[in-house]
Tab-separated table of C-alpha atoms and ligand atoms in Angstrom:
chain	number	residue	atom	x	y	z
A	240	MET	CA	-0.012	0.250	-0.026
A	241	SER	CA	1.321	3.308	-1.200
A	242	THR	CA	0.577	6.523	1.778
A	243	ASP	CA	2.341	8.565	-0.495
A	244	GLY	CA	1.077	10.030	-3.244
A	245	PRO	CA	-2.208	12.285	-3.509
A	246	LEU	CA	-4.882	13.564	-1.809
A	247	VAL	CA	-7.965	12.661	-4.559
A	248	LEU	CA	-11.054	13.683	-3.327
A	249	GLY	CA	-13.844	11.260	-5.213
A	250	ILE	CA	-17.633	11.885	-5.782
A	251	GLU	CA	-20.069	9.445	-6.742
A	252	THR	CA	-23.639	10.829	-7.976
A	253	SER	CA	-24.431	8.794	-10.426
A	254	CYS	CA	-27.271	6.780	-9.529
A	255	ASP	CA	-29.360	7.355	-5.096
A	256	GLU	CA	-26.125	7.077	-3.607
A	257	THR	CA	-24.570	9.921	-2.864
A	258	GLY	CA	-20.607	8.814	-2.594
A	259	VAL	CA	-18.254	11.014	-1.102
A	260	GLY	CA	-14.499	9.392	-0.829
A	261	LEU	CA	-10.960	10.558	0.361
A	262	VAL	CA	-7.680	8.744	-0.963
A	263	ARG	CA	-4.142	9.343	-0.671
A	264	GLY	CA	-2.465	6.977	-2.658
A	265	SER	CA	-3.578	3.635	-2.587
A	266	VAL	CA	-5.188	4.293	1.784
A	267	LEU	CA	-8.959	4.944	1.825
A	268	LEU	CA	-9.348	7.778	4.452
A	269	ALA	CA	-12.823	7.991	3.682
A	270	ASN	CA	-15.790	6.631	2.631
A	271	GLU	CA	-19.284	7.849	3.061
A	272	ILE	CA	-22.533	7.346	1.923
A	273	ALA	CA	-26.151	8.787	1.799
A	274	SER	CA	-28.596	6.957	0.247
A	275	SER	CA	-31.982	8.414	-1.099
A	276	VAL	CA	-32.941	4.824	-1.157
A	277	ASP	CA	-35.552	4.508	1.619
A	278	GLU	CA	-37.227	7.895	-1.076
A	279	GLN	CA	-36.741	5.343	-3.918
A	280	ALA	CA	-38.487	2.577	-2.250
A	281	ARG	CA	-41.986	3.594	-1.878
A	282	PHE	CA	-41.947	3.569	-5.984
A	283	GLY	CA	-40.227	-0.059	-7.028
A	284	GLY	CA	-36.951	1.393	-8.621
A	285	VAL	CA	-34.942	4.916	-9.174
A	286	VAL	CA	-36.697	8.062	-9.933
A	287	PRO	CA	-34.168	10.606	-11.625
A	288	GLU	CA	-35.812	13.542	-10.285
A	289	VAL	CA	-35.526	12.049	-6.657
A	290	ALA	CA	-32.090	10.947	-7.299
A	291	SER	CA	-30.695	14.560	-8.450
A	292	ARG	CA	-32.407	16.373	-5.746
A	293	ALA	CA	-31.429	13.790	-3.073
A	294	HIS	CA	-28.051	14.483	-4.390
A	295	LEU	CA	-28.429	18.233	-4.057
A	296	GLU	CA	-28.965	18.175	-0.155
A	297	ALA	CA	-26.693	15.452	0.558
A	298	ILE	CA	-23.632	16.250	-0.926
A	299	ALA	CA	-22.080	19.021	0.739
A	300	PRO	CA	-22.649	17.012	4.480
A	301	ALA	CA	-21.366	14.013	2.761
A	302	LEU	CA	-18.022	15.881	2.189
A	303	ASP	CA	-17.659	17.651	6.075
A	304	ARG	CA	-18.898	14.131	6.664
A	305	ALA	CA	-15.765	13.229	4.810
A	306	CYS	CA	-13.255	15.324	5.999
A	307	ALA	CA	-13.948	15.312	9.399
A	308	ASP	CA	-13.277	11.477	8.678
A	309	ALA	CA	-10.438	12.128	7.390
A	310	GLY	CA	-8.865	14.497	9.756
A	311	VAL	CA	-8.605	16.623	6.407
A	312	ARG	CA	-8.824	20.399	5.372
A	313	LEU	CA	-10.021	20.872	1.939
A	314	GLY	CA	-7.021	22.866	1.158
A	315	GLU	CA	-5.486	20.128	1.326
A	316	ILE	CA	-6.665	17.345	-1.128
A	317	ASP	CA	-4.676	18.242	-4.408
A	318	ALA	CA	-7.150	16.496	-6.863
A	319	ILE	CA	-10.749	15.893	-7.858
A	320	ALA	CA	-12.179	13.031	-9.087
A	321	VAL	CA	-16.475	12.546	-9.783
A	322	THR	CA	-18.530	9.819	-11.534
A	323	ALA	CA	-18.336	11.561	-15.452
A	324	GLY	CA	-20.796	8.334	-16.586
A	325	PRO	CA	-22.083	6.559	-16.948
A	326	GLY	CA	-25.227	7.237	-15.169
A	327	LEU	CA	-28.152	8.893	-14.842
A	328	VAL	CA	-27.389	12.362	-16.967
A	329	GLY	CA	-29.946	14.587	-13.579
A	330	ALA	CA	-27.697	13.105	-10.584
A	331	LEU	CA	-24.577	12.454	-12.437
A	332	LEU	CA	-24.990	16.656	-12.737
A	333	VAL	CA	-24.736	17.134	-9.027
A	334	GLY	CA	-21.981	14.908	-7.986
A	335	VAL	CA	-20.073	17.325	-11.485
A	336	ALA	CA	-21.086	20.521	-10.744
A	337	ALA	CA	-20.095	20.274	-7.354
A	338	ALA	CA	-16.472	18.918	-8.601
A	339	LYS	CA	-16.123	21.963	-11.168
A	340	ALA	CA	-17.204	24.317	-8.662
A	341	LEU	CA	-14.573	22.949	-5.329
A	342	ALA	CA	-11.831	22.464	-8.183
A	343	VAL	CA	-12.021	26.647	-9.462
A	344	GLY	CA	-12.526	26.840	-5.454
A	345	LEU	CA	-9.313	25.607	-4.485
A	346	GLY	CA	-6.933	25.536	-8.068
A	347	ILE	CA	-7.492	21.932	-8.888
A	348	PRO	CA	-7.420	19.318	-11.161
A	349	VAL	CA	-10.613	18.003	-11.260
A	350	TYR	CA	-10.991	14.636	-13.016
A	351	GLY	CA	-14.096	13.299	-14.821
A	352	VAL	CA	-14.255	9.201	-14.070
A	353	ASN	CA	-15.764	6.046	-15.013
A	354	HIS	CA	-18.107	4.061	-12.955
A	355	LEU	CA	-17.190	1.315	-14.331
A	356	ALA	CA	-13.625	1.378	-14.027
A	357	GLY	CA	-14.213	2.478	-10.011
A	358	HIS	CA	-15.209	-0.308	-9.666
A	359	VAL	CA	-12.854	-2.312	-10.691
A	360	VAL	CA	-9.992	-0.652	-9.307
A	361	VAL	CA	-11.520	-0.165	-5.701
A	362	ASP	CA	-10.274	-3.974	-5.159
A	363	GLU	CA	-6.887	-1.795	-4.600
A	364	LEU	CA	-7.520	0.316	-1.943
A	365	GLU	CA	-7.781	-3.659	0.028
A	366	HIS	CA	-5.928	-6.222	-1.278
A	367	GLY	CA	-2.861	-4.101	-4.005
A	368	ARG	CA	-2.031	-3.438	-7.614
A	369	LEU	CA	-4.356	-5.023	-9.692
A	370	PRO	CA	-2.757	-7.793	-11.327
A	371	ASP	CA	-1.828	-7.901	-15.347
A	372	PRO	CA	-3.427	-8.628	-16.866
A	373	VAL	CA	-7.031	-9.685	-14.924
A	374	ILE	CA	-10.423	-10.297	-16.188
A	375	GLY	CA	-13.450	-8.076	-14.328
A	376	LEU	CA	-16.822	-8.986	-13.836
A	377	LEU	CA	-18.549	-6.338	-12.947
A	378	VAL	CA	-21.597	-7.181	-12.030
A	379	SER	CA	-24.177	-4.479	-10.851
A	380	GLY	CA	-27.519	-2.475	-11.679
A	381	GLY	CA	-26.892	-0.988	-14.352
A	382	HIS	CA	-24.290	-3.589	-15.875
A	383	SER	CA	-23.162	-7.395	-16.226
A	384	SER	CA	-19.949	-6.995	-18.335
A	385	LEU	CA	-16.845	-9.564	-18.366
A	386	LEU	CA	-14.053	-7.556	-19.208
A	387	LEU	CA	-10.069	-7.783	-19.873
A	388	VAL	CA	-7.986	-4.958	-17.824
A	389	THR	CA	-4.323	-4.295	-19.868
A	390	ASP	CA	-2.058	-2.595	-20.133
A	391	ASP	CA	-2.092	-1.855	-16.135
A	392	ALA	CA	-5.377	-1.212	-15.764
A	393	ALA	CA	-5.058	1.705	-18.886
A	394	THR	CA	-7.242	-0.547	-21.534
A	395	ILE	CA	-10.508	-1.612	-20.867
A	396	GLU	CA	-11.790	-4.235	-23.892
A	397	PRO	CA	-14.797	-5.273	-23.122
A	398	LEU	CA	-15.978	-8.954	-23.708
A	399	GLY	CA	-19.588	-9.814	-23.116
A	400	GLN	CA	-21.733	-8.498	-21.238
A	401	THR	CA	-25.652	-8.096	-20.640
A	402	LEU	CA	-27.479	-8.348	-24.340
A	403	ASP	CA	-31.420	-8.146	-22.005
A	404	ASP	CA	-31.541	-7.139	-18.185
A	405	ALA	CA	-28.553	-7.010	-15.768
A	406	ALA	CA	-27.752	-8.835	-12.870
A	407	GLY	CA	-29.669	-6.480	-10.194
A	408	GLU	CA	-32.110	-5.144	-12.112
A	409	ALA	CA	-32.739	-9.303	-12.488
A	410	PHE	CA	-32.506	-10.175	-8.855
A	411	ASP	CA	-34.975	-6.233	-7.594
A	412	LYS	CA	-37.544	-7.503	-10.188
A	413	VAL	CA	-36.948	-10.501	-9.044
A	414	ALA	CA	-37.527	-9.818	-5.195
A	415	ARG	CA	-40.344	-7.794	-6.474
A	416	LEU	CA	-42.714	-9.934	-7.576
A	417	LEU	CA	-41.400	-11.892	-4.512
A	418	GLY	CA	-43.842	-8.834	-2.474
A	419	LEU	CA	-39.421	-7.559	-0.600
A	420	PRO	CA	-38.245	-4.313	-0.516
A	421	PHE	CA	-36.581	-2.341	-3.005
A	422	PRO	CA	-33.739	-2.463	-4.041
A	423	GLY	CA	-34.137	-6.627	-3.673
A	424	GLY	CA	-31.218	-8.262	-4.040
A	425	PRO	CA	-29.908	-7.729	-0.611
A	426	TRP	CA	-33.199	-9.263	0.708
A	427	ILE	CA	-32.636	-12.023	-2.305
A	428	ASP	CA	-29.296	-12.784	-0.417
A	429	ARG	CA	-31.315	-12.939	2.980
A	430	ALA	CA	-34.061	-14.554	2.298
A	431	ALA	CA	-32.287	-17.574	0.500
A	432	LEU	CA	-30.603	-18.248	3.578
A	433	ASP	CA	-33.402	-20.143	4.936
A	434	GLY	CA	-33.556	-21.972	1.800
A	435	ASP	CA	-33.258	-24.828	-1.459
A	436	PRO	CA	-31.273	-23.543	-4.012
A	437	GLU	CA	-32.157	-26.726	-6.490
A	438	ALA	CA	-35.297	-26.781	-5.200
A	439	ILE	CA	-36.403	-25.009	-8.250
A	440	ALA	CA	-34.525	-25.396	-11.485
A	441	PHE	CA	-34.812	-21.785	-12.777
A	442	PRO	CA	-33.209	-21.497	-16.583
A	443	ARG	CA	-29.532	-20.267	-17.186
A	444	GLY	CA	-29.200	-17.709	-19.571
A	445	LEU	CA	-27.562	-18.020	-23.186
A	446	SER	CA	-25.585	-21.872	-20.869
A	447	ALA	CA	-26.929	-23.711	-23.620
A	448	PRO	CA	-23.670	-25.138	-25.816
A	449	GLY	CA	-25.987	-23.342	-29.338
A	450	ASP	CA	-26.075	-20.009	-27.063
A	451	LEU	CA	-22.307	-20.887	-26.068
A	452	ALA	CA	-20.625	-21.144	-29.066
A	453	GLN	CA	-23.107	-17.213	-30.505
A	454	HIS	CA	-22.558	-16.107	-26.500
A	455	PRO	CA	-19.902	-18.323	-24.637
A	456	TYR	CA	-19.526	-13.942	-22.032
A	457	ASP	CA	-22.623	-12.685	-22.768
A	458	PHE	CA	-25.040	-13.275	-20.718
A	459	SER	CA	-29.279	-12.558	-21.053
A	460	PHE	CA	-31.717	-11.957	-16.982
A	461	SER	CA	-34.978	-12.118	-18.647
A	462	GLY	CA	-35.534	-14.703	-19.704
A	463	LEU	CA	-34.511	-16.033	-15.540
A	464	LYS	CA	-37.221	-12.977	-14.450
A	465	SER	CA	-39.791	-14.142	-16.642
A	466	ALA	CA	-39.823	-17.699	-15.175
A	467	VAL	CA	-38.895	-16.623	-11.645
A	468	ALA	CA	-43.026	-14.936	-12.937
A	469	ARG	CA	-44.457	-18.397	-14.101
A	470	TRP	CA	-43.446	-19.884	-11.391
A	471	VAL	CA	-44.728	-18.124	-8.863
A	472	ARG	CA	-48.381	-17.146	-10.319
A	473	ALA	CA	-49.050	-21.221	-10.963
A	474	ARG	CA	-48.796	-20.779	-7.072
A	475	GLU	CA	-51.120	-18.294	-6.359
A	476	ALA	CA	-53.778	-19.361	-9.376
A	477	ALA	CA	-53.520	-23.267	-7.693
A	478	ALA	CA	-54.368	-21.229	-3.929
A	479	GLU	CA	-50.445	-22.429	-2.787
A	480	PRO	CA	-48.628	-20.446	-0.266
A	481	VAL	CA	-45.161	-19.468	-2.379
A	482	PRO	CA	-42.145	-20.386	-0.777
A	483	VAL	CA	-39.468	-16.776	-0.927
A	484	ALA	CA	-37.026	-18.683	1.120
A	485	ASP	CA	-36.510	-21.314	-2.044
A	486	VAL	CA	-37.703	-18.840	-4.770
A	487	ALA	CA	-35.011	-16.853	-3.924
A	488	ALA	CA	-32.365	-19.305	-3.057
A	489	SER	CA	-32.720	-20.630	-6.172
A	490	CYS	CA	-33.440	-17.324	-8.639
A	491	GLN	CA	-29.809	-16.718	-6.685
A	492	GLU	CA	-28.028	-19.983	-7.459
A	493	ALA	CA	-28.790	-19.647	-11.454
A	494	ILE	CA	-27.947	-16.020	-11.399
A	495	ALA	CA	-24.317	-16.987	-9.562
A	496	ASP	CA	-23.928	-20.316	-11.717
A	497	VAL	CA	-23.934	-18.114	-15.076
A	498	LEU	CA	-22.620	-15.167	-14.371
A	499	THR	CA	-19.271	-17.766	-12.559
A	500	ALA	CA	-18.480	-20.052	-15.358
A	501	LYS	CA	-18.912	-17.520	-17.778
A	502	ALA	CA	-16.143	-15.094	-16.373
A	503	VAL	CA	-13.725	-18.838	-15.260
A	504	ALA	CA	-14.088	-19.408	-18.767
A	505	ALA	CA	-13.300	-15.884	-20.101
A	506	CYS	CA	-9.847	-16.208	-17.580
A	507	ARG	CA	-9.683	-19.831	-19.374
A	508	ASP	CA	-9.822	-19.061	-23.011
A	509	ARG	CA	-7.924	-15.693	-22.266
A	510	GLY	CA	-5.393	-17.516	-20.287
A	511	VAL	CA	-5.731	-15.154	-17.363
A	512	ARG	CA	-5.129	-16.254	-14.433
A	513	ASP	CA	-7.160	-13.525	-11.849
A	514	LEU	CA	-10.318	-12.278	-11.686
A	515	VAL	CA	-11.744	-10.141	-9.738
A	516	LEU	CA	-14.864	-9.162	-8.652
A	517	GLY	CA	-16.498	-5.513	-8.577
A	518	GLY	CA	-19.689	-3.858	-9.236
A	519	GLY	CA	-23.241	-3.496	-6.597
A	520	VAL	CA	-24.208	-7.514	-7.112
A	521	ALA	CA	-20.820	-8.572	-5.386
A	522	ALA	CA	-21.941	-7.530	-2.658
A	523	ASN	CA	-23.664	-11.687	-2.877
A	524	SER	CA	-22.540	-13.574	-0.837
A	525	ARG	CA	-24.010	-17.307	-2.984
A	526	LEU	CA	-22.072	-14.997	-5.458
A	527	ARG	CA	-19.387	-15.030	-3.201
A	528	ALA	CA	-18.445	-17.530	-2.568
A	529	MET	CA	-19.681	-19.678	-5.903
A	530	ALA	CA	-16.840	-17.380	-7.333
A	531	GLN	CA	-14.278	-19.095	-4.483
A	532	GLU	CA	-15.111	-22.225	-5.314
A	533	ARG	CA	-15.191	-22.340	-9.033
A	534	CYS	CA	-11.804	-20.424	-9.333
A	535	ALA	CA	-10.049	-22.469	-6.603
A	536	ALA	CA	-10.329	-25.357	-9.066
A	537	ALA	CA	-9.395	-24.011	-12.312
A	538	GLY	CA	-6.251	-22.245	-10.035
A	539	LEU	CA	-7.519	-19.325	-10.518
A	540	ALA	CA	-6.333	-16.320	-7.920
A	541	LEU	CA	-9.877	-14.066	-6.664
A	542	ARG	CA	-10.391	-10.832	-5.912
A	543	VAL	CA	-13.770	-9.256	-4.254
A	544	PRO	CA	-13.848	-6.053	-2.024
A	545	SER	CA	-15.150	-6.020	0.445
A	546	PRO	CA	-19.579	-5.617	0.310
A	547	GLY	CA	-19.512	-1.930	1.441
A	548	LEU	CA	-16.964	-0.851	-1.383
A	549	CYS	CA	-18.494	-3.394	-4.060
A	550	THR	CA	-21.684	-1.284	-3.505
A	551	ASP	CA	-21.340	2.907	-5.253
A	552	ASN	CA	-19.244	4.625	-2.882
A	553	GLY	CA	-17.318	7.743	-3.267
A	554	ALA	CA	-14.178	5.777	-2.233
A	555	MET	CA	-13.855	3.902	-5.745
A	556	ILE	CA	-13.625	7.223	-7.737
A	557	ALA	CA	-11.364	8.564	-6.154
A	558	ALA	CA	-9.788	4.911	-5.909
A	559	LEU	CA	-9.263	6.025	-10.241
A	560	GLY	CA	-8.625	9.884	-9.403
A	561	ALA	CA	-5.421	8.294	-7.773
A	562	ARG	CA	-4.449	5.959	-10.089
A	563	LEU	CA	-4.770	8.510	-12.841
A	564	ALA	CA	-3.478	11.833	-10.397
A	565	ALA	CA	-0.518	9.189	-9.848
A	566	ALA	CA	0.106	7.497	-13.271
A	567	GLY	CA	-0.038	11.159	-14.936
A	568	VAL	CA	-2.676	10.998	-17.404
A	569	PRO	CA	-3.855	15.148	-18.103
A	570	PRO	CA	-7.244	15.682	-15.734
A	571	SER	CA	-10.387	16.446	-17.673
A	572	GLY	CA	-10.304	19.923	-17.884
A	573	LEU	CA	-13.070	22.402	-16.848
A	574	ASP	CA	-15.644	21.861	-20.108
A	575	PHE	CA	-16.162	17.954	-19.775
A	576	ALA	CA	-19.572	16.579	-20.170
A	577	THR	CA	-21.133	13.836	-18.738
A	578	THR	CA	-22.463	10.874	-20.659
A	579	SER	CA	-24.242	8.770	-19.614
A	580	THR	CA	-23.636	5.765	-21.706
A	581	MET	CA	-20.029	6.518	-21.439
A	582	SER	CA	-17.521	3.212	-22.551
A	583	VAL	CA	-16.388	0.850	-20.436
A	584	THR	CA	-12.812	1.631	-22.225
A	585	ARG	CA	-11.898	4.777	-21.201
A	586	SER	CA	-11.656	6.027	-17.701
A	587	SER	CA	-11.774	9.107	-17.705
A	588	TRP	CA	-12.485	11.717	-20.742
B	167	KG4	O1	-23.330	-0.882	-8.395
B	167	KG4	P1	-24.595	-0.421	-7.920
B	167	KG4	O2	-24.243	0.262	-5.713
B	167	KG4	O3	-25.156	-0.037	-8.329
B	167	KG4	C1	-25.670	0.840	-10.453
B	167	KG4	O4	-24.419	0.780	-10.044
B	167	KG4	O5	-25.553	0.181	-10.522
B	167	KG4	O6	-25.790	-1.865	-7.611
B	167	KG4	C2	-26.889	-1.514	-7.262
B	167	KG4	C3	-27.152	-2.955	-7.434
B	167	KG4	C4	-28.986	-3.388	-7.404
B	167	KG4	O7	-29.301	-4.214	-8.622
B	167	KG4	C5	-29.051	-4.259	-6.056
B	167	KG4	O8	-29.653	-4.235	-5.934
B	167	KG4	C6	-27.378	-5.195	-5.581
B	167	KG4	O9	-26.380	-3.606	-6.863
B	167	KG4	N1	-26.650	-5.646	-4.808
B	167	KG4	C7	-26.779	-7.109	-4.506
B	167	KG4	C8	-27.359	-7.082	-3.224
B	167	KG4	N2	-26.495	-5.895	-2.539
B	167	KG4	C9	-26.877	-5.135	-3.806
B	167	KG4	N3	-27.666	-7.571	-5.562
B	167	KG4	C10	-27.318	-9.641	-5.028
B	167	KG4	N4	-27.274	-9.275	-3.534
B	167	KG4	C11	-25.952	-8.760	-3.097
B	167	KG4	N5	-26.116	-8.836	-1.827
B	168	ZN	ZN1	-22.971	1.336	-9.449
């Protein structure tokens, strides 16, 4: 771990978490998160305008708390990194406007960075420099991708991605079908603890031999969601109780099975010996355990951040900014835009 290097402030507002992190070198000093998830829960999903307004209220207090936690003053910060995309444009704008204002006020550089690259690089705060090459399995509410990360994390090549729903979206939709709160992933994880993962054989998308040949590293979760909906409706039509724990465990098993099988296959096919997980779904206990088992069996080394660093946070953006600053990457200037669809191949503006 490096305790020298620039002191970098990271700001994350791409969805419903207002995250402010402080990192020096590769040392995490503060990771403040304010979430509007309780306000979103009554709508059963993230309402962009609600998220933007919540960021506006949360950002200044979160910044104060992060500085207090880290024991630093604003004037000591060397550079700022902020999520420029992908994400909800109105939500991104709040973080980007705050970052630019701070950069002007403090006279320091600002990096507009990629949220997805942050989910991969955050692991370095706990486990040191990422190996080169490494394959990243990035699974969140908006993305499910297999990424080949090379050139010391400077180059990210997408190997595959979801063709429909993201893994987190599948968790959230199934949770909704089961009457569990939003966001559903953590609730499915908890409910599954009391269930039988083999109770119901839910489909594994794009895993039949023909599909595998055409889409070896792509995912599809919309069929799973429909299968769960049909299964639950059939039970309700027959006036039978829905075994929530068994449905949760079986569905979680199907998602973890496909994600880990394809991730291990990508490592094997590309001759890469290290796999890193990232994104909110990487907090899932079954996914973490299955990835561990399968990587061990395949002779691969697995790196997984703590659950609190898997879900959206400011530390991951600060970590990416610190890496860019240390590598001498030029800052973004003040005229960079927010991009809802920023490609993962681009770490910063
Ligand atoms: O990375 P993230 O915090 O935000 C996005 O960039 O999307 O991911 C949020 C997603 C949600 O769909 C949430 O249900 C899921 O991550 N998630 C989980 C768990 N914790 C969060 N899914 C399964 N198991 C969990 N323990
Ligand atoms: Zn995310």
